[in-house]
CSV table of C-alpha atoms in Angstrom, one decimal:
chain,number,residue,atom,x,y,z
B,1,MET,CA,-68.4,-133.0,61.7
B,2,ALA,CA,-67.4,-129.4,61.0
B,3,LYS,CA,-63.8,-128.8,60.1
B,4,GLY,CA,-62.0,-126.2,62.2
B,5,PRO,CA,-59.3,-123.8,60.9
B,6,LEU,CA,-56.6,-126.1,62.4
B,7,SER,CA,-58.1,-129.3,61.2
B,8,ARG,CA,-54.8,-130.4,59.5
B,9,VAL,CA,-52.7,-129.8,62.6
B,10,ARG,CA,-51.8,-132.6,65.0
B,11,VAL,CA,-50.6,-131.7,68.5
B,12,LEU,CA,-48.9,-133.9,71.1
B,13,ASP,CA,-49.9,-132.5,74.5
B,14,MET,CA,-47.4,-133.6,77.1
B,15,SER,CA,-48.6,-131.0,79.6
B,16,ARG,CA,-50.7,-131.3,82.7
B,17,ILE,CA,-52.7,-129.4,85.2
B,18,LEU,CA,-53.7,-126.0,83.7
B,19,ALA,CA,-51.5,-123.7,81.6
B,20,GLY,CA,-50.4,-126.3,79.0
B,21,PRO,CA,-53.7,-128.2,78.9
B,22,TRP,CA,-55.5,-124.9,78.4
B,23,ALA,CA,-53.3,-124.0,75.4
B,24,ALA,CA,-53.8,-127.4,73.9
B,25,GLN,CA,-57.6,-127.1,74.5
B,26,MET,CA,-57.6,-123.8,72.6
B,27,LEU,CA,-55.9,-125.6,69.6
B,28,ALA,CA,-58.3,-128.5,69.9
B,29,ASP,CA,-61.3,-126.2,69.9
B,30,LEU,CA,-60.0,-124.8,66.6
B,31,GLY,CA,-60.0,-128.2,65.0
B,32,ALA,CA,-56.5,-129.5,65.8
B,33,GLU,CA,-56.1,-133.2,66.6
B,34,VAL,CA,-54.7,-133.2,70.1
B,35,ILE,CA,-53.3,-136.3,71.6
B,36,LYS,CA,-52.9,-136.0,75.4
B,37,ILE,CA,-50.2,-138.0,77.0
B,38,GLU,CA,-51.0,-139.3,80.5
B,39,ARG,CA,-49.1,-141.4,83.0
B,40,PRO,CA,-50.5,-144.9,83.3
B,41,GLY,CA,-52.5,-145.3,86.5
B,42,LYS,CA,-52.4,-141.7,87.8
B,43,GLY,CA,-53.0,-139.6,84.7
B,44,ASP,CA,-53.0,-135.8,84.7
B,45,ASP,CA,-52.5,-134.5,88.2
B,46,SER,CA,-55.6,-132.3,87.8
B,47,ARG,CA,-57.8,-135.5,87.8
B,48,GLN,CA,-57.4,-135.4,91.6
B,49,PHE,CA,-58.3,-131.7,92.0
B,50,GLY,CA,-61.7,-132.1,93.5
B,51,PRO,CA,-64.4,-132.2,94.7
B,52,PRO,CA,-66.5,-131.7,92.8
B,53,PHE,CA,-66.2,-134.7,90.5
B,54,LEU,CA,-68.4,-135.9,87.8
B,55,LYS,CA,-70.9,-138.4,89.2
B,56,ASP,CA,-71.9,-141.8,87.7
B,57,ALA,CA,-75.4,-143.3,87.5
B,58,GLU,CA,-75.1,-144.5,91.1
B,59,GLY,CA,-74.2,-141.1,92.4
B,60,ARG,CA,-70.5,-142.1,93.0
B,61,ASN,CA,-67.6,-139.8,92.2
B,62,THR,CA,-65.7,-140.7,89.0
B,63,ARG,CA,-62.1,-139.7,88.4
B,64,GLU,CA,-63.2,-136.8,86.2
B,65,SER,CA,-62.8,-133.7,88.3
B,66,SER,CA,-64.4,-130.4,87.4
B,67,PHE,CA,-60.9,-129.0,87.1
B,68,TYR,CA,-59.7,-131.6,84.6
B,69,ILE,CA,-63.0,-131.2,82.7
B,70,SER,CA,-62.4,-127.5,82.3
B,71,THR,CA,-59.1,-127.8,80.4
B,72,ASN,CA,-59.2,-131.0,78.3
B,73,ARG,CA,-62.2,-131.1,76.0
B,74,ASN,CA,-61.9,-132.1,72.3
B,75,LYS,CA,-58.7,-134.2,73.0
B,76,LYS,CA,-57.7,-137.9,72.8
B,77,SER,CA,-55.9,-139.6,75.7
B,78,LEU,CA,-53.0,-142.0,75.4
B,79,SER,CA,-51.4,-143.5,78.5
B,80,CYS,CA,-47.6,-143.7,78.2
B,81,ASP,CA,-44.8,-144.2,80.7
B,82,ILE,CA,-42.0,-141.9,79.4
B,83,SER,CA,-39.6,-143.0,82.1
B,84,LYS,CA,-39.1,-146.3,80.3
B,85,PRO,CA,-37.2,-146.6,76.9
B,86,GLU,CA,-40.2,-148.2,75.2
B,87,GLY,CA,-42.3,-145.2,76.2
B,88,GLN,CA,-39.7,-142.8,75.0
B,89,ALA,CA,-39.6,-144.6,71.7
B,90,LEU,CA,-43.4,-144.3,71.4
B,91,ILE,CA,-43.2,-140.5,72.0
B,92,ARG,CA,-40.5,-140.2,69.3
B,93,ALA,CA,-42.7,-142.2,66.9
B,94,LEU,CA,-45.6,-139.9,67.6
B,95,VAL,CA,-43.4,-136.8,67.2
B,96,ALA,CA,-42.6,-137.9,63.7
B,97,LYS,CA,-46.3,-137.6,62.9
B,98,CYS,CA,-47.1,-134.4,64.8
B,99,ASP,CA,-46.8,-130.7,64.0
B,100,VAL,CA,-46.7,-129.5,67.6
B,101,LEU,CA,-45.4,-130.7,70.9
B,102,LEU,CA,-46.6,-128.9,74.0
B,103,GLU,CA,-45.0,-129.6,77.4
B,104,ASN,CA,-44.8,-128.0,80.9
B,105,TYR,CA,-42.2,-130.1,82.7
B,106,LYS,CA,-39.6,-128.4,84.8
B,107,VAL,CA,-36.6,-127.0,82.9
B,108,GLY,CA,-34.3,-129.9,81.8
B,109,ASP,CA,-36.6,-132.7,82.9
B,110,LEU,CA,-37.4,-134.0,79.4
B,111,LYS,CA,-33.8,-134.0,78.4
B,112,ARG,CA,-33.2,-136.9,80.7
B,113,TYR,CA,-35.5,-139.0,78.5
B,114,GLY,CA,-34.2,-137.7,75.2
B,115,LEU,CA,-37.5,-135.8,74.7
B,116,ASP,CA,-36.2,-132.2,74.8
B,117,TYR,CA,-36.3,-130.0,71.7
B,118,ASP,CA,-32.7,-130.5,70.7
B,119,SER,CA,-33.2,-134.3,70.7
B,120,LEU,CA,-36.6,-134.3,68.9
B,121,LYS,CA,-35.9,-131.8,66.2
B,122,SER,CA,-33.7,-134.4,64.4
B,123,VAL,CA,-36.8,-136.7,64.5
B,124,ASN,CA,-39.0,-134.0,63.0
B,125,PRO,CA,-37.2,-130.9,61.8
B,126,LYS,CA,-40.6,-129.2,61.2
B,127,LEU,CA,-41.7,-129.7,64.8
B,128,ILE,CA,-43.1,-126.7,66.7
B,129,TYR,CA,-42.0,-127.4,70.3
B,130,CYS,CA,-43.6,-125.2,73.0
B,131,SER,CA,-42.4,-125.2,76.6
B,132,LEU,CA,-44.6,-123.6,79.2
B,133,THR,CA,-42.8,-123.1,82.6
B,134,GLY,CA,-43.1,-120.9,85.6
B,135,PHE,CA,-40.0,-118.8,85.1
B,136,GLY,CA,-38.9,-119.7,81.5
B,137,GLN,CA,-36.0,-121.6,80.1
B,138,THR,CA,-33.4,-119.0,81.0
B,139,GLY,CA,-32.7,-116.7,84.0
B,140,PRO,CA,-31.7,-117.3,87.6
B,141,TYR,CA,-35.2,-118.5,88.6
B,142,SER,CA,-35.6,-121.0,85.7
B,143,PRO,CA,-35.1,-124.1,87.8
B,144,ARG,CA,-37.8,-123.1,90.3
B,145,PRO,CA,-41.2,-124.7,90.5
B,146,GLY,CA,-44.2,-122.5,91.0
B,147,TYR,CA,-48.0,-122.1,91.0
B,148,ASP,CA,-50.4,-119.5,89.8
B,149,SER,CA,-50.6,-117.5,93.0
B,150,ILE,CA,-46.8,-117.3,93.2
B,151,PHE,CA,-46.8,-115.6,89.8
B,152,GLN,CA,-49.7,-113.3,90.6
B,153,ALA,CA,-47.6,-112.2,93.6
B,154,MET,CA,-44.2,-111.9,91.9
B,155,GLY,CA,-45.7,-110.4,88.7
B,156,GLY,CA,-47.4,-107.5,90.3
B,157,LEU,CA,-51.0,-108.5,89.8
B,158,MET,CA,-51.7,-108.9,93.5
B,159,SER,CA,-50.2,-105.5,94.3
B,160,ILE,CA,-52.9,-103.9,92.1
B,161,THR,CA,-55.8,-106.2,93.0
B,162,GLY,CA,-57.9,-105.6,96.2
B,163,LEU,CA,-58.9,-102.8,98.3
B,164,PRO,CA,-56.7,-99.8,99.2
B,165,ASP,CA,-54.5,-100.1,102.4
B,166,ASP,CA,-56.5,-97.4,104.1
B,167,VAL,CA,-59.9,-99.2,103.7
B,168,ALA,CA,-61.1,-102.0,105.9
B,169,GLY,CA,-60.1,-105.3,104.4
B,170,GLY,CA,-57.4,-103.6,102.3
B,171,GLY,CA,-54.4,-105.5,101.1
B,172,PRO,CA,-53.1,-107.5,98.2
B,173,MET,CA,-55.6,-110.0,96.7
B,174,LYS,CA,-55.3,-112.9,94.3
B,175,THR,CA,-57.9,-113.1,91.5
B,176,GLY,CA,-60.4,-115.9,91.7
B,177,PRO,CA,-59.4,-117.8,88.5
B,178,SER,CA,-55.8,-118.9,88.0
B,179,LEU,CA,-55.1,-116.1,85.6
B,180,ALA,CA,-51.3,-116.7,85.3
B,181,ASP,CA,-52.0,-120.2,84.0
B,182,ILE,CA,-54.8,-119.1,81.7
B,183,LEU,CA,-53.0,-116.1,80.2
B,184,ALA,CA,-49.8,-118.1,79.6
B,185,GLY,CA,-51.9,-120.8,77.9
B,186,GLN,CA,-53.5,-118.2,75.7
B,187,TYR,CA,-50.1,-116.7,74.8
B,188,ALA,CA,-48.8,-120.2,74.0
B,189,ALA,CA,-51.8,-121.0,71.8
B,190,TYR,CA,-51.3,-117.9,69.6
B,191,ALA,CA,-47.5,-118.3,69.5
B,192,ILE,CA,-47.9,-121.9,68.3
B,193,GLN,CA,-50.2,-120.7,65.5
B,194,ALA,CA,-47.8,-118.0,64.5
B,195,ALA,CA,-44.9,-120.5,64.4
B,196,LEU,CA,-47.1,-122.8,62.2
B,197,TYR,CA,-47.8,-119.9,59.9
B,198,ALA,CA,-44.1,-119.1,59.7
B,199,ARG,CA,-43.3,-122.7,58.9
B,200,ASP,CA,-46.1,-123.4,56.4
B,201,MET,CA,-46.4,-120.0,54.7
B,202,GLN,CA,-42.9,-118.5,55.0
B,203,GLY,CA,-40.8,-121.7,54.7
B,204,GLU,CA,-39.3,-121.3,58.2
B,205,PRO,CA,-38.1,-124.5,60.0
B,206,GLY,CA,-39.6,-125.8,63.2
B,207,GLN,CA,-38.7,-123.9,66.4
B,208,HIS,CA,-38.7,-123.9,70.1
B,209,ILE,CA,-41.2,-121.6,71.9
B,210,ASP,CA,-40.4,-120.6,75.5
B,211,VAL,CA,-43.5,-119.3,77.4
B,212,SER,CA,-43.1,-118.3,81.0
B,213,LEU,CA,-46.1,-117.8,83.4
B,214,LEU,CA,-44.3,-115.0,85.1
B,215,ASP,CA,-43.6,-113.2,81.8
B,216,SER,CA,-47.2,-113.7,80.7
B,217,LEU,CA,-48.6,-112.3,83.9
B,218,ILE,CA,-46.3,-109.3,83.8
B,219,ALA,CA,-47.3,-108.6,80.1
B,220,SER,CA,-50.9,-108.9,81.1
B,221,THR,CA,-50.7,-106.1,83.6
B,222,SER,CA,-50.9,-104.0,80.5
B,223,HIS,CA,-51.9,-100.4,81.1
B,224,TYR,CA,-50.9,-100.7,84.8
B,225,ALA,CA,-47.3,-101.6,83.8
B,226,SER,CA,-47.4,-98.9,81.2
B,227,GLN,CA,-48.5,-96.4,83.8
B,228,TYR,CA,-45.5,-97.3,85.9
B,229,LEU,CA,-43.0,-97.3,83.0
B,230,ILE,CA,-44.2,-93.9,81.7
B,231,SER,CA,-44.6,-92.1,85.1
B,232,GLY,CA,-42.4,-93.9,87.5
B,233,GLU,CA,-45.3,-94.0,89.9
B,234,VAL,CA,-46.2,-97.4,91.4
B,235,PRO,CA,-50.0,-98.0,90.8
B,236,VAL,CA,-52.1,-98.7,93.9
B,237,ARG,CA,-55.1,-100.9,94.6
B,238,ARG,CA,-58.5,-99.3,94.0
B,239,GLY,CA,-60.9,-102.1,94.7
B,240,THR,CA,-63.6,-102.2,92.0
B,241,GLU,CA,-62.6,-98.9,90.5
B,242,GLY,CA,-61.6,-98.8,86.8
B,243,ASN,CA,-59.0,-96.6,85.2
B,244,GLY,CA,-60.9,-94.6,82.6
B,245,GLY,CA,-63.8,-92.3,83.0
B,246,MET,CA,-65.4,-91.8,86.4
B,247,PRO,CA,-67.4,-93.0,88.2
B,248,SER,CA,-66.1,-96.5,87.3
B,249,ARG,CA,-66.8,-98.8,90.3
B,250,MET,CA,-69.3,-100.9,92.2
B,251,PHE,CA,-72.1,-99.3,94.1
B,252,ARG,CA,-74.6,-100.8,96.5
B,253,CYS,CA,-78.3,-100.5,95.7
B,254,ALA,CA,-81.1,-101.2,98.2
B,255,ASP,CA,-81.2,-104.8,97.1
B,256,GLY,CA,-78.0,-105.7,95.3
B,257,ASP,CA,-74.7,-104.5,93.9
B,258,ILE,CA,-74.2,-102.8,90.5
B,259,MET,CA,-71.1,-101.9,88.4
B,260,ILE,CA,-71.4,-98.5,86.7
B,261,VAL,CA,-68.9,-97.0,84.3
B,262,ALA,CA,-69.4,-93.4,83.0
B,263,GLY,CA,-66.7,-93.5,80.4
B,264,ASN,CA,-66.9,-89.9,79.2
B,265,ASN,CA,-68.4,-86.6,80.1
B,266,GLU,CA,-71.6,-87.2,78.1
B,267,GLN,CA,-72.3,-90.5,79.9
B,268,TYR,CA,-71.5,-88.8,83.2
B,269,ALA,CA,-74.1,-86.1,82.5
B,270,ARG,CA,-76.7,-88.7,81.6
B,271,PHE,CA,-75.8,-90.6,84.8
B,272,CYS,CA,-76.5,-87.5,86.8
B,273,ASP,CA,-79.8,-87.0,85.1
B,274,VAL,CA,-80.9,-90.6,85.8
B,275,LEU,CA,-80.2,-90.0,89.5
B,276,GLY,CA,-82.2,-86.8,89.4
B,277,HIS,CA,-79.2,-84.5,90.2
B,278,PRO,CA,-78.2,-82.8,86.9
B,279,GLU,CA,-76.5,-80.1,89.0
B,280,LEU,CA,-73.7,-82.5,89.8
B,281,THR,CA,-72.6,-82.2,86.1
B,282,GLY,CA,-71.4,-78.7,86.9
B,283,ASP,CA,-69.8,-79.5,90.3
B,284,GLU,CA,-66.3,-78.0,90.1
B,285,ARG,CA,-64.9,-81.2,91.6
B,286,PHE,CA,-66.5,-83.4,88.9
B,287,ALA,CA,-66.8,-81.3,85.8
B,288,GLU,CA,-64.2,-83.2,83.8
B,289,ILE,CA,-62.8,-86.7,83.7
B,290,ALA,CA,-59.5,-85.7,85.1
B,291,LEU,CA,-61.1,-83.9,88.0
B,292,ARG,CA,-63.3,-86.9,88.8
B,293,VAL,CA,-60.2,-89.2,88.8
B,294,VAL,CA,-58.4,-86.9,91.2
B,295,ASN,CA,-61.5,-86.5,93.4
B,296,ARG,CA,-62.7,-90.1,93.2
B,297,ARG,CA,-63.1,-90.5,97.0
B,298,ALA,CA,-65.4,-87.4,97.1
B,299,LEU,CA,-67.3,-88.7,94.1
B,300,GLY,CA,-68.0,-91.9,95.9
B,301,GLU,CA,-69.2,-90.1,99.0
B,302,VAL,CA,-71.6,-88.1,96.9
B,303,PHE,CA,-73.1,-90.9,94.8
B,304,GLU,CA,-73.2,-93.8,97.2
B,305,PRO,CA,-76.2,-92.6,99.2
B,306,LEU,CA,-78.0,-91.5,96.0
B,307,ILE,CA,-77.6,-95.0,94.4
B,308,GLY,CA,-78.4,-96.7,97.7
B,309,GLN,CA,-82.0,-95.5,97.4
B,310,TRP,CA,-82.6,-97.4,94.1
B,311,ARG,CA,-83.6,-101.0,93.6
B,312,LEU,CA,-81.0,-102.8,91.4
B,313,HIS,CA,-83.1,-103.6,88.4
B,314,ASP,CA,-84.9,-100.3,88.3
B,315,LEU,CA,-81.6,-98.5,88.2
B,316,LEU,CA,-80.2,-100.9,85.5
B,317,ALA,CA,-83.3,-100.3,83.4
B,318,ALA,CA,-82.9,-96.5,83.8
B,319,LEU,CA,-79.2,-96.5,83.0
B,320,ASP,CA,-79.7,-98.8,80.0
B,321,GLU,CA,-82.3,-96.4,78.6
B,322,ALA,CA,-80.0,-93.5,79.1
B,323,GLY,CA,-77.1,-95.2,77.4
B,324,VAL,CA,-74.9,-95.4,80.6
B,325,PRO,CA,-72.9,-98.7,80.8
B,326,ALA,CA,-73.9,-100.8,83.9
B,327,GLY,CA,-74.3,-104.3,85.0
B,328,PRO,CA,-75.2,-106.4,88.0
B,329,ILE,CA,-72.6,-108.3,90.0
B,330,ASN,CA,-73.7,-111.8,89.0
B,331,THR,CA,-72.9,-115.1,90.6
B,332,LEU,CA,-72.0,-117.9,88.2
B,333,GLU,CA,-75.5,-119.3,88.6
B,334,GLN,CA,-76.9,-115.9,87.5
B,335,VAL,CA,-74.4,-115.8,84.7
B,336,PHE,CA,-75.5,-119.0,83.1
B,337,ALA,CA,-79.2,-118.1,83.7
B,338,ASP,CA,-78.8,-114.8,81.9
B,339,PRO,CA,-80.9,-114.8,78.6
B,340,HIS,CA,-78.1,-113.0,76.7
B,341,VAL,CA,-75.5,-115.6,77.8
B,342,GLN,CA,-77.9,-118.4,76.9
B,343,SER,CA,-78.4,-116.8,73.4
B,344,ARG,CA,-74.7,-116.8,72.9
B,345,ASN,CA,-74.6,-120.6,73.7
B,346,MET,CA,-71.8,-120.2,76.3
B,347,CYS,CA,-72.8,-123.5,78.0
B,348,VAL,CA,-72.7,-126.6,75.8
B,349,GLU,CA,-73.2,-130.3,76.4
B,350,ALA,CA,-71.1,-133.3,75.3
B,351,SER,CA,-71.6,-137.0,75.6
B,352,HIS,CA,-69.8,-138.7,78.4
B,353,SER,CA,-69.8,-142.4,79.1
B,354,LEU,CA,-69.3,-142.1,82.8
B,355,SER,CA,-71.9,-139.4,83.6
B,356,ALA,CA,-75.2,-140.3,85.2
B,357,ASP,CA,-77.2,-138.9,82.3
B,358,GLY,CA,-74.6,-139.6,79.7
B,359,LYS,CA,-73.7,-135.9,79.3
B,360,VAL,CA,-71.4,-133.3,80.7
B,361,LYS,CA,-71.8,-129.5,80.6
B,362,LEU,CA,-68.9,-127.5,79.3
B,363,VAL,CA,-68.1,-123.8,79.0
B,364,ALA,CA,-68.1,-123.0,75.3
B,365,ASN,CA,-65.2,-121.4,73.5
B,366,PRO,CA,-66.1,-117.7,73.2
B,367,VAL,CA,-64.9,-117.3,69.6
B,368,LYS,CA,-67.6,-117.2,66.9
B,369,PHE,CA,-66.4,-118.0,63.4
B,370,SER,CA,-68.7,-117.3,60.4
B,371,GLY,CA,-67.1,-119.9,58.1
B,372,THR,CA,-65.5,-122.5,60.4
B,373,PRO,CA,-67.7,-122.4,63.6
B,374,ILE,CA,-66.8,-124.3,66.7
B,375,VAL,CA,-69.8,-126.6,67.0
B,376,ASP,CA,-68.4,-130.1,67.8
B,377,TYR,CA,-67.6,-130.5,71.4
B,378,LYS,CA,-66.2,-133.7,72.8
B,379,ALA,CA,-66.0,-134.5,76.5
B,380,PRO,CA,-62.5,-134.5,78.0
B,381,PRO,CA,-61.3,-138.1,77.5
B,382,ILE,CA,-61.2,-140.8,80.1
B,383,GLN,CA,-57.5,-141.6,81.0
B,384,GLY,CA,-56.0,-143.7,78.2
B,385,GLU,CA,-59.4,-143.8,76.3
B,386,HIS,CA,-57.7,-143.6,72.9
B,387,THR,CA,-54.5,-145.5,73.5
B,388,GLU,CA,-55.2,-148.5,71.3
B,389,GLN,CA,-56.8,-146.5,68.6
B,390,ILE,CA,-53.8,-144.2,68.3
B,391,LEU,CA,-51.2,-147.0,68.5
B,392,ARG,CA,-53.1,-149.0,65.8
B,393,GLU,CA,-54.3,-146.3,63.5
B,394,LEU,CA,-51.6,-143.6,63.7
B,395,LEU,CA,-48.5,-145.8,64.4
B,396,GLY,CA,-49.7,-148.9,62.6
B,397,MET,CA,-49.0,-151.3,65.5
B,398,GLU,CA,-50.3,-154.8,65.5
B,399,ASP,CA,-52.4,-156.2,68.3
B,400,THR,CA,-49.5,-158.3,69.7
B,401,ALA,CA,-47.3,-155.3,69.9
B,402,VAL,CA,-50.0,-153.3,71.7
B,403,GLN,CA,-50.6,-156.1,74.1
B,404,ASN,CA,-46.9,-156.4,74.8
B,405,LEU,CA,-46.7,-152.7,75.7
B,406,ARG,CA,-49.7,-153.2,78.0
B,407,SER,CA,-48.2,-156.2,79.7
B,408,LYS,CA,-45.0,-154.2,80.5
B,409,GLY,CA,-47.0,-151.2,81.9
B,410,ILE,CA,-45.7,-148.9,79.1
B,411,VAL,CA,-49.3,-147.9,78.1
């Protein structure tokens, strides 16, 4: 088995659903040993987020939803009832042997069980404790619950996503994937690694990391937020249009849709040549990037009928040869059938004991390391799959002690 760059790091993942599990999965992909804590019986809430569910050999649904599978690969699962003193004692015993604890309980919830940072730092002063919550540990909204779409709305993303108000179907739009969760998970994963570096390379103590989904979403509006902060002008929705060179948008071909970005004047000139209208390079409305940005509506009106005469793959080939960036609007079926995507191994398989064919397909981690490649993928664990292994091997518990915990419903 290949050793990842975080192979000496052990993580206690007390999170559920998406943002926290995503962060822990990123660490697991990099080689960290991640122990996922699940409630006995119910497990991670996301196990119920289906259909679709993984099917067994008889074609029946298992408890492994596609949602759960998407965020929990390369982990171990331990069932533990933290509402009971014995369960809390187990968590403290594990904390003593872990580098990181990741949780996304509501603010103050874990303090009731003595599992908050202030309580656990005495158990392990080197512990990196990361809390992922909707609104953060401070501020007037901190006690509130929330979900991804709430943060997309409050953080401004929906206001800049979708068609303009003066176009049919215009209005705020949520992104398909739960980007607030995923982005917060990514911020948490890199913050945890930075805290580990500070601890191990700079002699800093353990610390508490506070990551908010709302903060993460706002930060990820990036150049849109900067546009507002610099100019004072509120950005508007522009559908598929980009923000750099023009044209930068989707066009409709005779048999499909294409995304085209002419990022500079040279690419725009080649784009005009491909369409057989080099005179449009000198059109006073479109001669420079800034002019094309200002006159974007007129630009679309000119180029839409020209592009509509082309077949999609003919235009893609011509633009590719001319060095003009373009791509088809793919479905996910087309994405994973694309020869380039296949060459990048973006779909991998892992063994799964409940699957009809003994395997489950996973989306690969996109990072390619030359020295410590991510090559070993393990299927997301069945609930409590590693409970006895962890209790015996990591905590050194005897069989009678493990059975006692089972009889009480602690694990």
